[in-house]
Amino acid sequence: MGSPRIRQLLELAATLSGVIVYTSANGFMTGGLAVAGRQVGVSEIEVGAILGLGALVGVVIAPLWGYAAEIWSRRKLMLLAVPMITLGPAAVAIITAHSALLPMAAVGFALGAARLVQAAFGAASIPVAQAFIANMTTPDHRVRGMGGLSAVVSSGTLIGSALLWVTGRFGVATGFAAVASFGAAACVLVFAFLPDAGPRMKLQPGETALPLVRISPYLLITFVGFISYTLVPPIFALRLMDRFGQEGGTAAAQTGFVLTVGVLAVCIAQALIAVRSNWNILIMLRAGAAGILLGLVMLLMATDLLEMCIAMGVIGFSVGFIAPANLGAISLAAGRGAQGKVGGLNMAARGLGTAIGPVVGTTLYSMSVDAPIYGSLVLVGILLVMTFLVPARDGRHLVVSAADNQSFSKDTLIWRDHRER
């Protein structure tokens, strides 16, 4: 019993390693690319376009990765994706460290290309992990399982933010190089512990169908939520420089520290969710949106580092409840043969919101240093209203009868014996 369990944990660790590399690169880029851009002569609008276009690529390709996750083995997908995810931050490290050797136009183009590679292949990581965890959990533990996945996603972002804090004074190239080293380690994990595919379990058509109508309200929540979530962080360092007169290195380090506090709060909330079952999805969504509103008001009024950290802590803890609730609702609406598909669509909604957010944020920043926060407040207000419009039958925690749960558990054990690796 011990050996199969250890093998399954190693497979899970290898699968999630790609998620951590992808999200840590995103976390570092979100706060660090603006500083790097200013240092090499790339404007704030161009940085926003680089971040946004990278996310936009994910919108197109994420659903394709989701469908591929239902056909290919995890090993094939991850052996393709993880090295390319690693290539992105490695290239940015080289570009920013040696920008003086390149023409100005080439620097911006090279940064954009590196971001596109990282985003395009990174879009595979979360749908693959979501399908894996969905196949490991029964319906009444699905929100808990997605809480664990969300915690891993947030941990990657936490690592990226912490790297920005630690390496900000030494130059952002150091942090991008560190992320690339994490990617190299993830490549080793995937190669060593993800096995080749076994025989695929035959499923009924209903288990493979895409429940687009049922998941569309939650996809919309993902979309609006990520626009709001990505409005402020890209201009955080610039706001510290322009409003509080800090120099670039100090602003980058303090941005990394504040974002680290926020993401740590996300991880704490999601860790709490991962250790408890029977969560009510609607309550989680509404409480999370209301908490983010409060945190944004606090951030707008903050005058020093401590107040900013407290505000980001409130925001992060609130975000920590929305993400797993939304993932759980989407997963519960889909059959076992459609988990990768709905994960890909959710990644597309996430990517579209992430594509729009930095562009809107940097554009608003050119008008006023506080305008991105006001824009985020409006969007979160819309998000809160949306949580009251989600149908209650879709939003409640799924209650499974004993017979249904026994049947699902039996099928899950069969799936574990013959699952797609």
CSV table of C-alpha atoms in Angstrom, one decimal:
chain,number,residue,atom,x,y,z
A,1,MET,CA,0.0,0.0,0.0
A,2,GLY,CA,2.8,2.4,0.8
A,3,SER,CA,4.6,2.1,-2.5
A,4,PRO,CA,1.6,3.0,-4.7
A,5,ARG,CA,0.8,5.9,-2.4
A,6,ILE,CA,4.3,7.2,-2.6
A,7,ARG,CA,4.3,6.8,-6.4
A,8,GLN,CA,1.0,8.7,-6.6
A,9,LEU,CA,2.4,11.5,-4.5
A,10,LEU,CA,5.5,11.7,-6.6
A,11,GLU,CA,3.4,11.9,-9.7
A,12,LEU,CA,1.3,14.7,-8.2
A,13,ALA,CA,4.5,16.6,-7.2
A,14,ALA,CA,5.8,16.3,-10.7
A,15,THR,CA,2.5,17.5,-12.2
A,16,LEU,CA,2.3,20.4,-9.8
A,17,SER,CA,5.9,21.4,-10.3
A,18,GLY,CA,5.0,22.9,-13.7
A,19,VAL,CA,2.2,24.9,-12.1
A,20,ILE,CA,4.6,26.3,-9.6
A,21,VAL,CA,7.2,27.3,-12.2
A,22,TYR,CA,4.5,28.9,-14.4
A,23,THR,CA,2.9,30.9,-11.6
A,24,SER,CA,6.2,31.9,-10.0
A,25,ALA,CA,7.3,33.4,-13.3
A,26,ASN,CA,3.9,35.2,-13.6
A,27,GLY,CA,4.3,36.5,-10.0
A,28,PHE,CA,7.8,37.8,-10.7
A,29,MET,CA,6.9,39.3,-14.1
A,30,THR,CA,3.8,41.0,-12.7
A,31,GLY,CA,5.8,43.2,-10.3
A,32,GLY,CA,9.2,43.1,-11.9
A,33,LEU,CA,8.7,43.6,-15.6
A,34,ALA,CA,7.7,47.2,-15.1
A,35,VAL,CA,10.9,48.0,-13.3
A,36,ALA,CA,13.0,46.0,-15.8
A,37,GLY,CA,11.2,47.9,-18.6
A,38,ARG,CA,12.0,51.3,-17.1
A,39,GLN,CA,15.7,50.2,-16.6
A,40,VAL,CA,16.1,49.2,-20.3
A,41,GLY,CA,14.0,52.0,-21.7
A,42,VAL,CA,10.7,50.2,-22.4
A,43,SER,CA,7.7,52.4,-21.5
A,44,GLU,CA,4.9,51.5,-19.0
A,45,ILE,CA,2.4,51.1,-21.9
A,46,GLU,CA,4.7,48.7,-23.7
A,47,VAL,CA,5.2,46.7,-20.5
A,48,GLY,CA,1.4,46.5,-20.1
A,49,ALA,CA,1.1,45.3,-23.7
A,50,ILE,CA,3.8,42.7,-23.2
A,51,LEU,CA,2.0,41.3,-20.1
A,52,GLY,CA,-1.4,41.5,-21.8
A,53,LEU,CA,-0.4,40.0,-25.1
A,54,GLY,CA,1.2,37.1,-23.3
A,55,ALA,CA,-2.0,36.4,-21.4
A,56,LEU,CA,-4.0,36.8,-24.6
A,57,VAL,CA,-2.0,34.0,-26.2
A,58,GLY,CA,-3.1,31.8,-23.3
A,59,VAL,CA,-6.8,32.6,-24.1
A,60,VAL,CA,-6.4,31.0,-27.5
A,61,ILE,CA,-4.3,28.1,-26.6
A,62,ALA,CA,-5.6,27.1,-23.1
A,63,PRO,CA,-8.8,25.4,-24.4
A,64,LEU,CA,-6.6,23.4,-26.9
A,65,TRP,CA,-4.3,22.3,-24.0
A,66,GLY,CA,-7.5,21.3,-22.1
A,67,TYR,CA,-8.7,19.1,-24.9
A,68,ALA,CA,-5.1,17.7,-25.3
A,69,ALA,CA,-5.2,16.8,-21.6
A,70,GLU,CA,-8.1,14.4,-22.3
A,71,ILE,CA,-6.2,12.7,-25.2
A,72,TRP,CA,-2.5,12.8,-24.4
A,73,SER,CA,-0.7,11.5,-21.3
A,74,ARG,CA,0.4,14.0,-18.7
A,75,ARG,CA,4.0,12.9,-19.3
A,76,LYS,CA,3.9,14.0,-23.0
A,77,LEU,CA,2.2,17.3,-22.2
A,78,MET,CA,4.5,18.2,-19.3
A,79,LEU,CA,7.7,17.1,-21.1
A,80,LEU,CA,6.7,19.5,-23.9
A,81,ALA,CA,5.4,22.4,-21.7
A,82,VAL,CA,7.8,22.6,-18.7
A,83,PRO,CA,11.0,23.2,-20.7
A,84,MET,CA,9.3,25.9,-22.7
A,85,ILE,CA,7.9,27.5,-19.5
A,86,THR,CA,11.5,27.6,-18.2
A,87,LEU,CA,12.8,29.1,-21.4
A,88,GLY,CA,10.7,32.3,-20.9
A,89,PRO,CA,12.2,33.6,-17.6
A,90,ALA,CA,15.7,32.4,-18.7
A,91,ALA,CA,15.4,34.5,-21.8
A,92,VAL,CA,14.2,37.6,-19.9
A,93,ALA,CA,17.1,37.2,-17.5
A,94,ILE,CA,19.6,37.3,-20.3
A,95,ILE,CA,17.8,40.1,-22.1
A,96,THR,CA,17.7,42.4,-19.1
A,97,ALA,CA,21.2,41.6,-18.1
A,98,HIS,CA,22.6,42.4,-21.5
A,99,SER,CA,20.2,44.9,-22.9
A,100,ALA,CA,23.0,47.4,-23.7
A,101,LEU,CA,24.2,45.0,-26.4
A,102,LEU,CA,20.8,45.1,-28.2
A,103,PRO,CA,19.0,47.9,-30.1
A,104,MET,CA,16.2,49.4,-28.2
A,105,ALA,CA,13.5,48.1,-30.5
A,106,ALA,CA,15.0,44.6,-30.3
A,107,VAL,CA,14.9,44.7,-26.4
A,108,GLY,CA,11.1,45.3,-26.4
A,109,PHE,CA,10.6,42.6,-29.1
A,110,ALA,CA,12.7,40.1,-27.3
A,111,LEU,CA,10.9,40.6,-23.9
A,112,GLY,CA,7.6,40.2,-25.7
A,113,ALA,CA,8.7,37.0,-27.4
A,114,ALA,CA,10.0,35.5,-24.1
A,115,ARG,CA,6.7,36.4,-22.4
A,116,LEU,CA,4.7,34.8,-25.3
A,117,VAL,CA,6.6,31.5,-25.0
A,118,GLN,CA,6.2,31.4,-21.2
A,119,ALA,CA,2.5,32.1,-21.4
A,120,ALA,CA,1.6,29.9,-24.3
A,121,PHE,CA,3.1,26.7,-22.8
A,122,GLY,CA,2.3,27.7,-19.2
A,123,ALA,CA,-1.4,27.6,-20.1
A,124,ALA,CA,-1.1,23.8,-20.2
A,125,SER,CA,0.0,23.4,-16.6
A,126,ILE,CA,-3.2,24.3,-14.6
A,127,PRO,CA,-5.7,22.3,-16.8
A,128,VAL,CA,-3.5,19.2,-16.5
A,129,ALA,CA,-3.3,19.6,-12.8
A,130,GLN,CA,-7.0,20.3,-12.4
A,131,ALA,CA,-7.9,17.2,-14.3
A,132,PHE,CA,-5.5,15.1,-12.2
A,133,ILE,CA,-7.0,16.4,-8.9
A,134,ALA,CA,-10.6,16.0,-10.1
A,135,ASN,CA,-9.9,12.4,-10.9
A,136,MET,CA,-8.5,11.8,-7.4
A,137,THR,CA,-11.4,13.4,-5.5
A,138,THR,CA,-15.0,12.5,-4.9
A,139,PRO,CA,-17.7,15.2,-5.5
A,140,ASP,CA,-18.1,16.0,-1.8
A,141,HIS,CA,-14.4,16.7,-1.5
A,142,ARG,CA,-14.0,18.6,-4.8
A,143,VAL,CA,-13.9,22.1,-3.4
A,144,ARG,CA,-11.4,20.9,-0.8
A,145,GLY,CA,-9.2,19.4,-3.6
A,146,MET,CA,-9.5,22.5,-5.7
A,147,GLY,CA,-8.5,24.5,-2.6
A,148,GLY,CA,-5.3,22.5,-2.6
A,149,LEU,CA,-4.7,23.2,-6.3
A,150,SER,CA,-5.4,26.9,-5.7
A,151,ALA,CA,-3.0,26.9,-2.8
A,152,VAL,CA,-0.3,25.5,-5.1
A,153,VAL,CA,-1.1,28.2,-7.7
A,154,SER,CA,-0.8,30.8,-5.0
A,155,SER,CA,2.4,29.3,-3.6
A,156,GLY,CA,4.0,29.7,-7.0
A,157,THR,CA,2.9,33.4,-7.1
A,158,LEU,CA,4.2,33.7,-3.6
A,159,ILE,CA,7.6,32.4,-4.6
A,160,GLY,CA,7.6,34.9,-7.5
A,161,SER,CA,6.7,37.8,-5.3
A,162,ALA,CA,9.2,36.8,-2.6
A,163,LEU,CA,11.9,36.6,-5.2
A,164,LEU,CA,11.1,40.1,-6.3
A,165,TRP,CA,11.4,41.3,-2.7
A,166,VAL,CA,14.7,39.4,-2.1
A,167,THR,CA,16.4,40.1,-5.4
A,168,GLY,CA,15.0,43.6,-6.2
A,169,ARG,CA,18.1,45.4,-5.0
A,170,PHE,CA,20.4,43.1,-7.0
A,171,GLY,CA,18.5,43.6,-10.3
A,172,VAL,CA,15.5,41.8,-11.7
A,173,ALA,CA,17.7,39.6,-13.9
A,174,THR,CA,18.8,37.7,-10.8
A,175,GLY,CA,15.2,36.9,-10.0
A,176,PHE,CA,14.3,35.7,-13.5
A,177,ALA,CA,17.4,33.5,-13.4
A,178,ALA,CA,16.2,32.0,-10.1
A,179,VAL,CA,12.8,31.2,-11.7
A,180,ALA,CA,14.5,29.5,-14.6
A,181,SER,CA,16.5,27.3,-12.2
A,182,PHE,CA,13.2,26.2,-10.6
A,183,GLY,CA,12.1,25.3,-14.1
A,184,ALA,CA,15.1,23.1,-14.6
A,185,ALA,CA,14.4,21.3,-11.4
A,186,ALA,CA,10.8,20.8,-12.5
A,187,CYS,CA,12.0,19.3,-15.8
A,188,VAL,CA,13.9,16.7,-13.8
A,189,LEU,CA,10.9,15.8,-11.7
A,190,VAL,CA,8.6,15.4,-14.7
A,191,PHE,CA,11.2,13.2,-16.5
A,192,ALA,CA,11.8,11.1,-13.5
A,193,PHE,CA,8.3,10.6,-12.0
A,194,LEU,CA,5.6,11.0,-14.6
A,195,PRO,CA,5.0,7.6,-16.2
A,196,ASP,CA,3.9,6.8,-19.7
A,197,ALA,CA,0.2,6.5,-20.4
A,198,GLY,CA,-1.7,3.5,-19.3
A,199,PRO,CA,-5.0,2.3,-20.9
A,200,ARG,CA,-7.8,4.9,-20.9
A,201,MET,CA,-11.0,4.2,-19.1
A,202,LYS,CA,-14.1,4.1,-21.3
A,203,LEU,CA,-16.6,6.8,-20.2
A,204,GLN,CA,-20.2,7.5,-21.1
A,205,PRO,CA,-20.9,10.4,-23.6
A,206,GLY,CA,-22.3,12.5,-20.7
A,207,GLU,CA,-19.0,12.2,-18.9
A,208,THR,CA,-17.1,13.7,-21.8
A,209,ALA,CA,-19.6,16.4,-22.8
A,210,LEU,CA,-18.7,20.1,-22.3
A,211,PRO,CA,-21.3,21.6,-19.9
A,212,LEU,CA,-20.9,25.2,-21.3
A,213,VAL,CA,-24.2,26.5,-20.1
A,214,ARG,CA,-23.7,25.4,-16.5
A,215,ILE,CA,-20.2,26.7,-16.2
A,216,SER,CA,-20.6,30.0,-18.1
A,217,PRO,CA,-21.5,32.1,-14.9
A,218,TYR,CA,-18.4,30.9,-13.2
A,219,LEU,CA,-16.3,31.5,-16.3
A,220,LEU,CA,-17.6,35.1,-16.2
A,221,ILE,CA,-16.6,35.4,-12.6
A,222,THR,CA,-13.1,34.2,-13.5
A,223,PHE,CA,-12.9,36.7,-16.3
A,224,VAL,CA,-14.0,39.8,-14.3
A,225,GLY,CA,-12.1,38.7,-11.2
A,226,PHE,CA,-8.8,38.5,-13.1
A,227,ILE,CA,-9.2,41.8,-14.8
A,228,SER,CA,-9.5,43.3,-11.4
A,229,TYR,CA,-6.7,41.2,-9.9
A,230,THR,CA,-4.2,42.3,-12.6
A,231,LEU,CA,-5.1,46.0,-12.7
A,232,VAL,CA,-3.0,47.1,-9.7
A,233,PRO,CA,0.2,44.9,-9.3
A,234,PRO,CA,1.9,45.9,-12.6
A,235,ILE,CA,1.9,49.6,-11.5
A,236,PHE,CA,2.6,49.0,-7.8
A,237,ALA,CA,6.3,49.8,-8.1
A,238,LEU,CA,5.7,52.7,-10.4
A,239,ARG,CA,3.2,54.1,-7.9
A,240,LEU,CA,5.8,53.9,-5.1
A,241,MET,CA,8.3,55.6,-7.3
A,242,ASP,CA,6.1,58.4,-8.5
A,243,ARG,CA,3.9,59.0,-5.4
A,244,PHE,CA,6.4,58.3,-2.6
A,245,GLY,CA,9.6,59.2,-4.4
A,246,GLN,CA,11.4,55.9,-4.0
A,247,GLU,CA,14.2,54.8,-6.4
A,248,GLY,CA,13.7,51.8,-8.6
A,249,GLY,CA,15.5,49.1,-6.5
A,250,THR,CA,13.7,50.1,-3.3
A,251,ALA,CA,10.4,50.3,-5.1
A,252,ALA,CA,10.9,46.8,-6.6
A,253,ALA,CA,11.9,45.4,-3.2
A,254,GLN,CA,8.9,46.9,-1.4
A,255,THR,CA,6.5,45.9,-4.1
A,256,GLY,CA,7.8,42.3,-3.8
A,257,PHE,CA,7.3,42.5,0.0
A,258,VAL,CA,3.8,43.8,-0.2
A,259,LEU,CA,2.8,41.3,-2.9
A,260,THR,CA,4.4,38.6,-0.9
A,261,VAL,CA,2.2,39.5,2.1
A,262,GLY,CA,-0.9,39.4,-0.1
A,263,VAL,CA,-0.1,36.1,-1.7
A,264,LEU,CA,0.8,34.6,1.7
A,265,ALA,CA,-2.7,35.6,2.9
A,266,VAL,CA,-4.1,33.8,-0.2
A,267,CYS,CA,-2.2,30.6,0.7
A,268,ILE,CA,-3.4,30.7,4.3
A,269,ALA,CA,-7.0,31.0,3.3
A,270,GLN,CA,-6.7,28.2,0.7
A,271,ALA,CA,-4.8,26.0,3.2
A,272,LEU,CA,-7.8,26.4,5.5
A,273,ILE,CA,-10.1,25.4,2.7
A,274,ALA,CA,-8.0,22.4,1.8
A,275,VAL,CA,-8.3,20.8,5.3
A,276,ARG,CA,-12.1,21.1,5.6
A,277,SER,CA,-15.0,19.8,3.6
A,278,ASN,CA,-18.6,20.9,3.2
A,279,TRP,CA,-18.0,24.4,2.0
A,280,ASN,CA,-20.9,26.5,0.6
A,281,ILE,CA,-19.7,27.9,-2.8
A,282,LEU,CA,-22.0,30.9,-2.9
A,283,ILE,CA,-21.1,32.1,0.6
A,284,MET,CA,-17.4,31.7,-0.3
A,285,LEU,CA,-17.8,33.8,-3.5
A,286,ARG,CA,-19.8,36.6,-1.8
A,287,ALA,CA,-17.6,36.9,1.3
A,288,GLY,CA,-14.5,36.9,-0.9
A,289,ALA,CA,-15.8,39.7,-3.2
A,290,ALA,CA,-16.9,41.8,-0.2
A,291,GLY,CA,-13.5,41.4,1.5
A,292,ILE,CA,-11.6,42.4,-1.7
A,293,LEU,CA,-13.7,45.6,-1.8
A,294,LEU,CA,-12.7,46.4,1.8
A,295,GLY,CA,-9.0,45.7,1.1
A,296,LEU,CA,-9.0,48.0,-2.0
A,297,VAL,CA,-10.4,50.9,0.0
A,298,MET,CA,-7.7,50.3,2.6
A,299,LEU,CA,-5.0,50.2,-0.1
A,300,LEU,CA,-6.3,53.5,-1.6
A,301,MET,CA,-6.0,55.2,1.8
A,302,ALA,CA,-2.6,53.6,2.8
A,303,THR,CA,0.2,56.0,3.4
A,304,ASP,CA,3.1,53.7,4.5
A,305,LEU,CA,4.4,50.1,4.0
A,306,LEU,CA,2.6,48.7,7.0
A,307,GLU,CA,-0.8,49.9,5.9
A,308,MET,CA,-0.2,48.6,2.4
A,309,CYS,CA,0.7,45.2,3.7
A,310,ILE,CA,-2.5,45.1,5.9
A,311,ALA,CA,-4.6,46.1,2.9
A,312,MET,CA,-3.0,43.4,0.7
A,313,GLY,CA,-3.4,40.9,3.4
A,314,VAL,CA,-7.2,41.5,3.5
A,315,ILE,CA,-7.3,41.4,-0.3
A,316,GLY,CA,-5.3,38.2,-0.5
A,317,PHE,CA,-7.3,36.4,2.2
A,318,SER,CA,-10.5,37.2,0.4
A,319,VAL,CA,-9.1,36.1,-3.0
A,320,GLY,CA,-8.2,32.9,-1.3
A,321,PHE,CA,-11.9,32.0,-0.9
A,322,ILE,CA,-13.1,33.0,-4.4
A,323,ALA,CA,-10.6,30.9,-6.5
A,324,PRO,CA,-11.2,27.4,-5.0
A,325,ALA,CA,-15.0,28.0,-4.8
A,326,ASN,CA,-15.1,28.9,-8.5
A,327,LEU,CA,-12.8,26.0,-9.5
A,328,GLY,CA,-14.9,23.6,-7.4
A,329,ALA,CA,-18.2,24.8,-9.1
A,330,ILE,CA,-16.7,24.4,-12.5
A,331,SER,CA,-15.3,21.0,-11.8
A,332,LEU,CA,-18.5,19.7,-10.2
A,333,ALA,CA,-20.5,20.7,-13.3
A,334,ALA,CA,-18.3,18.5,-15.6
A,335,GLY,CA,-18.0,14.8,-16.0
A,336,ARG,CA,-14.7,12.9,-15.5
A,337,GLY,CA,-13.9,13.0,-19.2
A,338,ALA,CA,-14.3,16.8,-19.4
A,339,GLN,CA,-12.2,18.0,-16.5
A,340,GLY,CA,-9.3,19.0,-18.7
A,341,LYS,CA,-11.7,20.7,-21.1
A,342,VAL,CA,-13.4,22.9,-18.5
A,343,GLY,CA,-10.0,23.6,-17.0
A,344,GLY,CA,-8.8,24.8,-20.3
A,345,LEU,CA,-11.8,27.1,-20.7
A,346,ASN,CA,-11.4,28.5,-17.2
A,347,MET,CA,-7.7,29.2,-18.1
A,348,ALA,CA,-8.9,31.0,-21.2
A,349,ALA,CA,-11.2,33.2,-19.1
A,350,ARG,CA,-8.4,33.7,-16.7
A,351,GLY,CA,-6.0,34.6,-19.5
A,352,LEU,CA,-8.4,37.0,-21.1
A,353,GLY,CA,-8.9,38.8,-17.9
A,354,THR,CA,-5.1,38.8,-17.3
A,355,ALA,CA,-4.6,40.2,-20.8
A,356,ILE,CA,-7.0,43.1,-20.3
A,357,GLY,CA,-6.0,44.0,-16.8
A,358,PRO,CA,-2.4,45.1,-17.2
A,359,VAL,CA,-3.3,47.2,-20.3
A,360,VAL,CA,-6.2,48.9,-18.6
A,361,GLY,CA,-4.1,49.3,-15.4
A,362,THR,CA,-1.1,51.0,-17.1
A,363,THR,CA,-3.5,53.1,-19.3
A,364,LEU,CA,-5.3,54.3,-16.2
A,365,TYR,CA,-2.0,54.9,-14.5
A,366,SER,CA,-1.0,57.3,-17.2
A,367,MET,CA,-4.0,59.4,-16.2
A,368,SER,CA,-3.6,59.2,-12.4
A,369,VAL,CA,-1.5,57.2,-10.0
A,370,ASP,CA,-4.7,56.1,-8.1
A,371,ALA,CA,-6.9,55.5,-11.1
A,372,PRO,CA,-6.1,51.7,-11.4
A,373,ILE,CA,-7.3,51.2,-7.8
A,374,TYR,CA,-10.5,53.0,-8.5
A,375,GLY,CA,-10.9,50.9,-11.6
A,376,SER,CA,-10.4,47.7,-9.6
A,377,LEU,CA,-13.0,48.9,-7.1
A,378,VAL,CA,-15.6,49.2,-9.8
A,379,LEU,CA,-14.9,45.8,-11.2
A,380,VAL,CA,-15.0,44.0,-7.8
A,381,GLY,CA,-18.3,45.8,-7.1
A,382,ILE,CA,-19.6,44.2,-10.4
A,383,LEU,CA,-18.2,40.9,-9.2
A,384,LEU,CA,-20.0,41.1,-5.9
A,385,VAL,CA,-23.3,41.7,-7.8
A,386,MET,CA,-22.6,38.7,-10.0
A,387,THR,CA,-22.2,36.4,-7.0
A,388,PHE,CA,-25.9,37.1,-6.2
A,389,LEU,CA,-27.0,36.3,-9.7
A,390,VAL,CA,-25.4,32.9,-9.9
A,391,PRO,CA,-28.2,30.2,-9.8
A,392,ALA,CA,-28.4,28.7,-6.3
A,393,ARG,CA,-28.7,25.2,-7.7
A,394,ASP,CA,-25.3,25.6,-9.3
A,395,GLY,CA,-23.7,27.6,-6.5
A,396,ARG,CA,-24.5,25.5,-3.5
A,397,HIS,CA,-22.1,22.9,-2.2
A,398,LEU,CA,-23.0,19.6,-3.9
A,399,VAL,CA,-24.6,17.2,-1.5
A,400,VAL,CA,-24.1,13.6,-2.6
A,401,SER,CA,-26.2,10.7,-1.4
A,402,ALA,CA,-24.5,7.8,0.3
A,403,ALA,CA,-25.3,5.5,-2.7
A,404,ASP,CA,-24.0,8.1,-5.3
A,405,ASN,CA,-20.9,8.7,-3.3
A,406,GLN,CA,-20.2,5.0,-3.0
A,407,SER,CA,-20.7,4.6,-6.7
A,408,PHE,CA,-18.4,7.5,-7.5
A,409,SER,CA,-15.7,6.2,-5.1
A,410,LYS,CA,-15.8,2.8,-6.8
A,411,ASP,CA,-15.5,4.4,-10.3
A,412,THR,CA,-12.7,6.6,-9.0
A,413,LEU,CA,-10.8,3.6,-7.8
A,414,ILE,CA,-11.2,2.0,-11.2
A,415,TRP,CA,-10.0,5.3,-12.8
A,416,ARG,CA,-7.0,5.4,-10.5
A,417,ASP,CA,-6.1,1.9,-11.8
A,418,HIS,CA,-6.5,2.8,-15.4
A,419,ARG,CA,-6.1,6.6,-15.4
A,420,GLU,CA,-4.4,8.7,-18.0
A,421,ARG,CA,-0.9,9.3,-16.8
